[in-house]
Amino acid sequence: MKPIKVGLLGIGTVGSGTFNVLRRNQEEICGRAGRGIEVTMVADLDVERARSIVGTDSGVTVVGDARLVIANPEIDIVVELIGGYGIARTLVLEAIAAGKHVVTANKALLAVHGTEIFEAARVKGVVVAFEAAVAGGIPIIKALREGLTANRIEWIAGIINGTTNFILSEMRSKGLDFSTVLKEAQRLGYAETDPTFDIEGIDAAHKLTLMSAIAFGIPVQFDKAHVEGITQLQAADIKYAEQLGYRIKLLGLSRRRDNGIELRVHPTLIPTHRLIANVEGAMNAVMVQGDAVGTTLYYGKGAGAEPTASAVIADLVDITRLATADPDHRVPHLAFQHHAMSNTPILAMDEVVTSFYLRLCVADEAGVLSAITTILAEHDISIDGVLQRESADGEKQTDLIIVTHETVEGRMNRALAQMQALPTVLLPIVRIRKEELA
Ligand code: HSE
């Protein structure tokens, strides 16, 4: 059988990784796919650099215009590695319209425009595959969509941004503050020059949105995700959390509740004894709770040339195996058949159920703790633990750390407003959510 022909749109880090791994492991990949998979065309704005990556004797056609790849009738699969929501969206839709299968690592594009793109692909009978879009080399899309297909998924919790996990690991192990570690991460190449998408939680929310859609059979709804990054996180809270037996991670959490689905990314205290709390540095990990399987955990590199190429090529192999199959016999993009998708709502943050870590800077005098616990009791919020920093001689204020049991976030917000108004509460209260992940 003649090899399946692939066109790459963009040959940066992931593109060159894909090109190299495909070439290096050609024999094994061909043995698994049933036929060869060949990159025969590459489009990149930097044609000279692209030529130097593919080599002069590779027989690969290098062009500066992505539309030449899409228009080439020889190309079966277009791999979009441009990124962003702009031209990438146009090119993916054009490739689908031209009857090409598409592989993409573009989480931002699918989290925001996924509904439009998956529908266009369904109508045209082509595949849009995106294993590389979530957690790099970890085959989490495959696991959620196929491996766990017997389960009613209850929740997913993931450390799905390596940059922020690296920063949090450094803050904890070295006791440094956020901005110092961010600068170091940029110097080492762990964080981008413009780190906004990573440190503000946007990248993690893109990935969580995709996983949540697959887990619960709902449309991709990035606009409904609650997104909070790590920029406000203070070294003191990481230290107090540790004393209480918790690590703080930027967690993406999507959980099925009776009244809807929680979809949220924010710093989260996780018990230190959970495996996922010990995922350090730039690594990623995703926990999935299914009703039949129980808890499963997936760990690995969430970025990088060859880990991401591993996911891109897995998609290429899947498409190659099923290229001639009736589209109705392929795995649906979001795991559920088109007619079986659900419209379960995404819950507003006020309706989310979680527990909390609170740090209050208070006047160190009689009745302060009692006034605070009274407010919590009035809102039916149960306290799990309290920690008070020992004041230095003559010091008139202290830190009071309160850890609560689960409550509805709206209720906690009302209690927080009352606590903040107490004259003995001296600074804005720090509030970080806590998840036991039991
Ligand atoms: N910037 C991401 C991270 C990798 O730090 O994990 C690509 O999504």
Short mmCIF file of C-alpha atoms and ligand atoms in Angstrom, two decimals:
data_model
loop_
_atom_site.label_atom_id
_atom_site.label_comp_id
_atom_site.label_asym_id
_atom_site.label_seq_id
_atom_site.Cartn_x
_atom_site.Cartn_y
_atom_site.Cartn_z
CA MET A 1 0.00 0.00 0.00
CA LYS A 2 1.39 3.41 -0.82
CA PRO A 3 2.45 5.59 2.11
CA ILE A 4 0.04 8.15 3.53
CA LYS A 5 1.26 11.65 2.72
CA VAL A 6 1.53 14.35 5.34
CA GLY A 7 1.97 18.11 4.99
CA LEU A 8 3.28 20.11 7.94
CA LEU A 9 2.09 23.67 8.47
CA GLY A 10 4.94 25.05 10.56
CA ILE A 11 8.23 23.36 11.33
CA GLY A 12 9.31 24.89 14.62
CA THR A 13 10.03 22.85 17.75
CA VAL A 14 7.15 20.36 17.45
CA GLY A 15 7.31 20.21 13.64
CA SER A 16 10.99 19.33 13.59
CA GLY A 17 10.45 16.82 16.42
CA THR A 18 7.68 15.19 14.38
CA PHE A 19 9.83 15.11 11.26
CA ASN A 20 12.79 13.58 13.11
CA VAL A 21 10.86 10.94 15.09
CA LEU A 22 8.90 9.87 11.99
CA ARG A 23 12.15 9.39 10.14
CA ARG A 24 14.01 7.71 13.01
CA ASN A 25 11.23 5.22 13.90
CA GLN A 26 9.92 4.79 10.37
CA GLU A 27 10.03 1.00 10.40
CA GLU A 28 8.19 0.54 13.69
CA ILE A 29 5.64 3.22 12.89
CA CYS A 30 4.97 1.66 9.49
CA GLY A 31 4.65 -1.77 11.11
CA ARG A 32 2.02 -0.41 13.46
CA ALA A 33 0.13 1.78 11.00
CA GLY A 34 0.04 -0.83 8.24
CA ARG A 35 1.59 1.53 5.72
CA GLY A 36 4.27 4.19 5.61
CA ILE A 37 3.68 7.72 6.88
CA GLU A 38 5.74 10.30 5.01
CA VAL A 39 6.07 14.03 5.38
CA THR A 40 6.25 15.10 1.75
CA MET A 41 5.55 18.83 2.08
CA VAL A 42 6.33 21.53 4.64
CA ALA A 43 5.08 25.11 4.74
CA ASP A 44 6.88 27.63 6.90
CA LEU A 45 7.34 31.38 6.66
CA ASP A 46 11.06 30.83 7.18
CA VAL A 47 11.70 28.68 4.10
CA GLU A 48 15.48 28.64 4.53
CA ARG A 49 15.33 27.39 8.09
CA ALA A 50 12.67 24.81 7.10
CA ARG A 51 14.95 23.56 4.31
CA SER A 52 17.83 23.21 6.71
CA ILE A 53 15.66 21.10 9.05
CA VAL A 54 14.33 18.69 6.40
CA GLY A 55 17.69 18.50 4.57
CA THR A 56 18.38 18.89 0.89
CA ASP A 57 18.21 15.18 0.02
CA SER A 58 14.94 14.35 1.83
CA GLY A 59 12.73 14.90 -1.20
CA VAL A 60 10.40 17.06 0.92
CA THR A 61 8.92 20.08 -0.85
CA VAL A 62 9.32 23.23 1.25
CA VAL A 63 7.06 26.20 0.55
CA GLY A 64 6.33 29.53 2.19
CA ASP A 65 2.58 29.40 1.60
CA ALA A 66 0.50 26.97 3.70
CA ARG A 67 -2.31 27.04 1.13
CA LEU A 68 -0.07 25.21 -1.34
CA VAL A 69 -0.05 22.26 1.06
CA ILE A 70 -3.82 22.32 1.47
CA ALA A 71 -4.32 22.57 -2.31
CA ASN A 72 -2.01 19.64 -3.05
CA PRO A 73 -4.24 16.64 -3.93
CA GLU A 74 -1.41 14.26 -2.93
CA ILE A 75 -1.56 15.32 0.72
CA ASP A 76 -3.82 13.16 2.91
CA ILE A 77 -3.19 14.70 6.34
CA VAL A 78 -2.44 18.31 7.24
CA VAL A 79 -0.59 18.83 10.53
CA GLU A 80 -1.25 22.32 11.89
CA LEU A 81 1.58 23.49 14.13
CA ILE A 82 1.24 27.24 13.67
CA GLY A 83 -0.65 27.95 16.90
CA GLY A 84 -3.03 30.74 17.90
CA TYR A 85 -6.62 31.44 16.93
CA GLY A 86 -6.04 33.55 13.80
CA ILE A 87 -4.66 32.14 10.57
CA ALA A 88 -4.54 28.65 12.14
CA ARG A 89 -8.37 28.60 12.32
CA THR A 90 -8.72 29.67 8.70
CA LEU A 91 -6.21 27.09 7.49
CA VAL A 92 -7.71 24.24 9.53
CA LEU A 93 -11.19 25.02 8.16
CA GLU A 94 -9.78 25.24 4.62
CA ALA A 95 -7.97 21.91 5.03
CA ILE A 96 -11.21 20.28 6.24
CA ALA A 97 -13.12 21.79 3.33
CA ALA A 98 -10.47 20.34 0.99
CA GLY A 99 -11.20 16.89 2.47
CA LYS A 100 -7.93 16.57 4.41
CA HIS A 101 -7.66 14.99 7.82
CA VAL A 102 -6.12 17.40 10.32
CA VAL A 103 -3.78 16.82 13.24
CA THR A 104 -3.19 19.76 15.53
CA ALA A 105 -1.41 20.57 18.77
CA ASN A 106 -3.37 23.82 19.02
CA LYS A 107 -5.29 23.75 22.32
CA ALA A 108 -6.20 27.45 22.13
CA LEU A 109 -7.81 27.02 18.72
CA LEU A 110 -9.87 23.96 19.71
CA ALA A 111 -10.86 25.25 23.16
CA VAL A 112 -12.27 28.41 21.59
CA HIS A 113 -13.38 27.31 18.09
CA GLY A 114 -13.68 23.54 18.61
CA THR A 115 -17.44 23.37 18.12
CA GLU A 116 -17.20 24.99 14.69
CA ILE A 117 -14.15 22.92 13.68
CA PHE A 118 -15.45 19.53 14.86
CA GLU A 119 -18.80 20.15 13.18
CA ALA A 120 -17.11 21.08 9.87
CA ALA A 121 -15.01 17.90 10.10
CA ARG A 122 -18.04 15.73 10.92
CA VAL A 123 -20.00 17.07 7.97
CA LYS A 124 -17.03 16.53 5.65
CA GLY A 125 -16.27 13.05 7.07
CA VAL A 126 -12.68 13.83 8.07
CA VAL A 127 -10.82 13.56 11.36
CA VAL A 128 -9.45 16.40 13.47
CA ALA A 129 -7.07 14.74 15.92
CA PHE A 130 -5.54 16.61 18.86
CA GLU A 131 -3.68 14.30 21.25
CA ALA A 132 -0.76 16.74 21.27
CA ALA A 133 -2.99 19.61 22.38
CA VAL A 134 -3.34 18.32 25.95
CA ALA A 135 -0.44 17.41 28.23
CA GLY A 136 2.08 16.94 25.40
CA GLY A 137 3.34 13.36 25.34
CA ILE A 138 0.81 11.92 27.83
CA PRO A 139 -1.84 9.96 25.86
CA ILE A 140 -4.65 11.46 27.93
CA ILE A 141 -7.04 12.08 25.03
CA LYS A 142 -6.71 8.43 24.04
CA ALA A 143 -7.26 7.34 27.64
CA LEU A 144 -10.33 9.52 28.17
CA ARG A 145 -11.88 8.88 24.79
CA GLU A 146 -11.17 5.18 24.41
CA GLY A 147 -9.47 3.51 27.37
CA LEU A 148 -12.04 4.74 29.89
CA THR A 149 -15.02 4.51 27.58
CA ALA A 150 -16.87 2.11 29.91
CA ASN A 151 -16.93 4.66 32.71
CA ARG A 152 -19.13 7.42 33.89
CA ILE A 153 -16.38 9.94 34.53
CA GLU A 154 -16.82 11.73 37.85
CA TRP A 155 -13.94 14.20 37.71
CA ILE A 156 -10.63 15.09 36.11
CA ALA A 157 -7.87 16.96 37.93
CA GLY A 158 -4.66 17.89 36.18
CA ILE A 159 -1.36 19.66 36.48
CA ILE A 160 -1.39 20.56 32.83
CA ASN A 161 0.99 23.47 32.58
CA GLY A 162 4.67 22.73 32.99
CA THR A 163 5.79 26.35 33.25
CA THR A 164 3.65 27.10 36.29
CA ASN A 165 4.46 23.76 37.91
CA PHE A 166 8.16 24.52 37.51
CA ILE A 167 7.66 27.95 39.10
CA LEU A 168 5.64 26.55 42.02
CA SER A 169 8.19 23.78 42.61
CA GLU A 170 11.00 26.34 42.74
CA MET A 171 9.02 28.68 45.01
CA ARG A 172 8.44 25.81 47.44
CA SER A 173 11.87 24.21 47.41
CA LYS A 174 13.83 27.48 47.54
CA GLY A 175 11.36 29.64 49.49
CA LEU A 176 11.50 32.30 46.76
CA ASP A 177 8.74 34.65 45.65
CA PHE A 178 6.88 34.43 42.35
CA SER A 179 8.59 37.22 40.42
CA THR A 180 12.12 36.03 41.30
CA VAL A 181 11.35 32.49 40.13
CA LEU A 182 9.59 33.71 36.98
CA LYS A 183 12.72 35.64 35.95
CA GLU A 184 14.84 32.54 36.58
CA ALA A 185 12.39 30.37 34.62
CA GLN A 186 12.62 32.81 31.68
CA ARG A 187 16.41 32.77 31.85
CA LEU A 188 16.41 28.95 31.76
CA GLY A 189 13.91 28.84 28.90
CA TYR A 190 11.12 27.24 30.99
CA ALA A 191 8.95 30.33 30.65
CA GLU A 192 8.31 32.36 27.50
CA THR A 193 9.32 36.01 27.17
CA ASP A 194 5.58 36.77 27.33
CA PRO A 195 4.46 34.18 29.89
CA THR A 196 0.85 35.44 30.19
CA PHE A 197 -0.93 32.34 28.82
CA ASP A 198 0.96 30.10 31.22
CA ILE A 199 1.09 32.11 34.44
CA GLU A 200 -2.49 33.39 34.16
CA GLY A 201 -3.83 29.83 33.80
CA ILE A 202 -5.15 30.32 30.26
CA ASP A 203 -3.11 27.50 28.70
CA ALA A 204 -4.23 25.10 31.45
CA ALA A 205 -7.85 26.17 30.97
CA HIS A 206 -7.63 25.49 27.22
CA LYS A 207 -6.47 21.95 27.95
CA LEU A 208 -9.00 21.40 30.73
CA THR A 209 -11.82 22.59 28.45
CA LEU A 210 -10.91 19.91 25.90
CA MET A 211 -10.65 17.13 28.48
CA SER A 212 -13.91 18.16 30.11
CA ALA A 213 -15.76 18.07 26.78
CA ILE A 214 -14.54 14.52 26.16
CA ALA A 215 -15.16 13.31 29.70
CA PHE A 216 -18.71 14.63 29.95
CA GLY A 217 -19.83 14.74 26.32
CA ILE A 218 -20.42 18.50 26.40
CA PRO A 219 -19.39 21.12 23.82
CA VAL A 220 -16.03 22.87 24.30
CA GLN A 221 -16.80 26.00 26.34
CA PHE A 222 -13.62 27.85 27.21
CA ASP A 223 -15.63 31.03 27.73
CA LYS A 224 -17.38 29.40 30.73
CA ALA A 225 -14.18 28.20 32.43
CA HIS A 226 -13.05 29.92 35.62
CA VAL A 227 -9.40 30.87 35.05
CA GLU A 228 -7.04 32.01 37.79
CA GLY A 229 -3.26 31.93 37.53
CA ILE A 230 -0.41 31.90 40.03
CA THR A 231 0.76 35.52 39.88
CA GLN A 232 -0.79 36.44 43.25
CA LEU A 233 0.53 33.41 45.07
CA GLN A 234 2.81 34.24 48.00
CA ALA A 235 5.72 32.21 49.34
CA ALA A 236 4.20 32.46 52.85
CA ASP A 237 1.11 30.49 51.78
CA ILE A 238 3.20 27.77 50.17
CA LYS A 239 5.03 27.47 53.51
CA TYR A 240 1.90 27.43 55.66
CA ALA A 241 0.28 24.89 53.32
CA GLU A 242 3.31 22.65 53.74
CA GLN A 243 3.03 22.88 57.54
CA LEU A 244 -0.59 21.74 57.21
CA GLY A 245 0.36 18.78 54.96
CA TYR A 246 -0.50 20.30 51.57
CA ARG A 247 1.25 21.39 48.36
CA ILE A 248 -0.09 24.22 46.24
CA LYS A 249 -0.46 23.36 42.55
CA LEU A 250 -2.11 25.11 39.62
CA LEU A 251 -4.87 22.56 39.18
CA GLY A 252 -7.35 22.22 36.32
CA LEU A 253 -10.45 20.59 37.77
CA SER A 254 -13.64 19.52 36.05
CA ARG A 255 -16.21 17.69 38.13
CA ARG A 256 -19.70 16.41 37.51
CA ARG A 257 -22.23 17.63 40.09
CA ASP A 258 -25.99 17.03 40.27
CA ASN A 259 -26.71 20.55 39.00
CA GLY A 260 -23.96 20.88 36.36
CA ILE A 261 -20.26 20.67 35.66
CA GLU A 262 -17.46 22.52 37.41
CA LEU A 263 -14.78 23.81 35.05
CA ARG A 264 -12.05 25.67 36.87
CA VAL A 265 -8.32 26.40 36.91
CA HIS A 266 -6.79 27.96 40.02
CA PRO A 267 -4.05 27.45 42.61
CA THR A 268 -5.17 24.56 44.82
CA LEU A 269 -3.98 22.93 48.03
CA ILE A 270 -3.59 19.17 47.53
CA PRO A 271 -2.66 16.75 50.34
CA THR A 272 1.07 16.01 50.14
CA HIS A 273 0.41 12.29 50.35
CA ARG A 274 -1.42 12.26 46.98
CA LEU A 275 0.87 11.17 44.13
CA ILE A 276 -0.18 14.15 42.03
CA ALA A 277 0.99 16.56 44.74
CA ASN A 278 4.50 15.22 44.18
CA VAL A 279 4.62 16.03 40.47
CA GLU A 280 7.48 18.53 40.39
CA GLY A 281 9.28 20.71 37.88
CA ALA A 282 7.90 21.03 34.35
CA MET A 283 6.16 17.64 34.42
CA ASN A 284 2.42 17.18 33.85
CA ALA A 285 -0.04 14.73 35.42
CA VAL A 286 -3.76 14.10 35.08
CA MET A 287 -6.00 12.19 37.50
CA VAL A 288 -9.25 10.77 36.21
CA GLN A 289 -11.95 9.33 38.45
CA GLY A 290 -14.27 6.87 36.73
CA ASP A 291 -17.11 5.01 38.41
CA ALA A 292 -15.89 1.58 37.29
CA VAL A 293 -12.12 1.97 37.18
CA GLY A 294 -11.74 4.20 40.25
CA THR A 295 -8.83 6.63 40.25
CA THR A 296 -6.27 6.59 37.45
CA LEU A 297 -3.21 8.79 37.07
CA TYR A 298 -1.26 9.71 33.94
CA TYR A 299 2.16 11.34 34.20
CA GLY A 300 4.75 12.57 31.74
CA LYS A 301 6.25 15.44 29.80
CA GLY A 302 3.68 18.03 28.84
CA ALA A 303 5.82 19.85 26.30
CA GLY A 304 9.00 19.61 24.26
CA ALA A 305 9.86 18.62 20.71
CA GLU A 306 9.80 14.83 20.87
CA PRO A 307 7.22 14.28 23.66
CA THR A 308 4.76 16.39 21.67
CA ALA A 309 5.85 14.72 18.42
CA SER A 310 5.04 11.39 20.08
CA ALA A 311 1.43 12.54 20.42
CA VAL A 312 1.26 14.03 16.91
CA ILE A 313 2.52 10.77 15.41
CA ALA A 314 0.09 8.69 17.48
CA ASP A 315 -2.67 10.69 15.78
CA LEU A 316 -1.06 10.17 12.37
CA VAL A 317 -1.02 6.41 12.97
CA ASP A 318 -4.67 6.41 14.14
CA ILE A 319 -5.76 8.30 11.05
CA THR A 320 -3.69 6.08 8.78
CA ARG A 321 -5.31 2.94 10.19
CA LEU A 322 -8.81 4.37 9.81
CA ALA A 323 -8.34 6.45 6.66
CA THR A 324 -10.49 4.13 4.58
CA ALA A 325 -13.07 3.43 7.33
CA ASP A 326 -16.63 4.68 7.13
CA PRO A 327 -16.56 7.98 9.14
CA ASP A 328 -19.37 6.63 11.34
CA HIS A 329 -17.04 3.87 12.49
CA ARG A 330 -14.32 6.19 13.72
CA VAL A 331 -13.98 7.36 17.32
CA PRO A 332 -16.05 10.59 17.63
CA HIS A 333 -14.00 13.77 18.16
CA LEU A 334 -15.41 14.32 21.63
CA ALA A 335 -15.88 10.61 22.47
CA PHE A 336 -19.69 10.76 22.34
CA GLN A 337 -21.68 10.33 19.13
CA HIS A 338 -22.98 13.61 17.73
CA HIS A 339 -26.59 12.88 18.78
CA ALA A 340 -25.54 11.80 22.30
CA MET A 341 -23.85 15.07 23.29
CA SER A 342 -25.22 16.67 26.43
CA ASN A 343 -26.16 20.24 27.27
CA THR A 344 -25.39 19.93 30.99
CA PRO A 345 -24.53 23.48 32.09
CA ILE A 346 -21.17 24.67 33.35
CA LEU A 347 -21.64 25.88 36.92
CA ALA A 348 -20.90 29.48 37.94
CA MET A 349 -18.15 29.72 40.57
CA ASP A 350 -20.71 30.71 43.23
CA GLU A 351 -22.22 27.23 42.85
CA VAL A 352 -18.95 25.30 42.97
CA VAL A 353 -18.38 23.09 46.02
CA THR A 354 -14.87 23.10 47.45
CA SER A 355 -12.97 23.59 50.69
CA PHE A 356 -10.75 26.54 51.52
CA TYR A 357 -7.47 27.68 53.00
CA LEU A 358 -7.77 31.17 54.47
CA ARG A 359 -4.95 33.37 55.74
CA LEU A 360 -5.98 36.36 57.79
CA CYS A 361 -3.58 38.96 59.09
CA VAL A 362 -5.28 39.89 62.38
CA ALA A 363 -4.74 41.97 65.48
CA ASP A 364 -3.37 39.62 68.14
CA GLU A 365 -5.98 40.32 70.83
CA ALA A 366 -8.80 38.61 72.74
CA GLY A 367 -11.96 37.69 70.82
CA VAL A 368 -10.52 37.92 67.31
CA LEU A 369 -10.57 34.18 66.57
CA SER A 370 -14.02 33.87 68.13
CA ALA A 371 -15.44 36.68 65.94
CA ILE A 372 -14.10 34.95 62.83
CA THR A 373 -15.29 31.46 63.72
CA THR A 374 -18.71 32.89 64.60
CA ILE A 375 -19.06 34.31 61.08
CA LEU A 376 -18.06 30.95 59.57
CA ALA A 377 -20.54 29.13 61.83
CA GLU A 378 -23.32 31.56 60.88
CA HIS A 379 -22.72 30.62 57.24
CA ASP A 380 -22.71 26.92 58.12
CA ILE A 381 -19.04 26.58 57.15
CA SER A 382 -17.27 23.92 59.14
CA ILE A 383 -13.64 24.39 60.18
CA ASP A 384 -11.19 21.55 59.55
CA GLY A 385 -8.11 23.08 61.20
CA VAL A 386 -6.61 26.30 62.54
CA LEU A 387 -2.97 27.40 62.69
CA GLN A 388 -1.69 30.57 64.29
CA ARG A 389 1.76 31.96 63.76
CA GLU A 390 3.58 32.61 67.01
CA SER A 391 3.94 36.38 67.36
CA ALA A 392 7.35 37.88 68.03
CA ASP A 393 7.84 39.78 71.29
CA GLY A 394 5.86 43.01 71.21
CA GLU A 395 4.26 42.19 67.85
CA LYS A 396 0.62 43.26 67.74
CA GLN A 397 -0.53 41.23 64.77
CA THR A 398 -0.32 37.66 63.57
CA ASP A 399 -1.31 35.29 60.77
CA LEU A 400 -4.30 33.10 61.35
CA ILE A 401 -4.67 30.16 58.98
CA ILE A 402 -8.05 28.46 58.76
CA VAL A 403 -8.76 25.36 56.71
CA THR A 404 -12.43 24.57 56.11
CA HIS A 405 -14.45 21.56 55.10
CA GLU A 406 -16.34 21.66 51.80
CA THR A 407 -18.85 24.41 51.26
CA VAL A 408 -20.52 26.23 48.40
CA GLU A 409 -18.24 28.99 47.15
CA GLY A 410 -20.99 31.63 47.16
CA ARG A 411 -21.50 31.01 50.86
CA MET A 412 -17.78 31.39 51.52
CA ASN A 413 -17.75 34.65 49.57
CA ARG A 414 -20.47 36.09 51.82
CA ALA A 415 -18.59 34.97 54.94
CA LEU A 416 -15.35 36.43 53.59
CA ALA A 417 -16.99 39.82 53.02
CA GLN A 418 -18.12 39.91 56.66
CA MET A 419 -14.74 38.77 57.98
CA GLN A 420 -12.93 41.34 55.87
CA ALA A 421 -15.11 44.08 57.36
CA LEU A 422 -13.96 43.28 60.93
CA PRO A 423 -11.65 46.06 62.22
CA THR A 424 -9.32 43.39 63.61
CA VAL A 425 -8.70 41.92 60.14
CA LEU A 426 -5.82 44.10 58.99
CA LEU A 427 -5.06 43.06 55.40
CA PRO A 428 -6.97 41.54 52.47
CA ILE A 429 -7.73 37.90 53.33
CA VAL A 430 -5.87 35.32 51.25
CA ARG A 431 -8.24 32.61 50.02
CA ILE A 432 -6.98 29.49 48.21
CA ARG A 433 -9.20 26.54 47.31
CA LYS A 434 -8.35 23.07 48.62
CA GLU A 435 -9.18 19.70 47.10
CA GLU A 436 -8.66 16.35 48.80
CA LEU A 437 -8.91 14.41 45.47
CA ALA A 438 -10.00 11.35 47.41
N1 HSE B 1 3.45 26.24 27.75
C1 HSE B 1 2.92 24.96 28.09
C2 HSE B 1 3.44 24.51 29.43
C3 HSE B 1 3.25 23.88 27.08
O1 HSE B 1 4.18 25.24 30.08
O2 HSE B 1 3.07 23.43 29.85
C4 HSE B 1 2.37 23.98 25.88
O3 HSE B 1 1.04 23.99 26.21
#
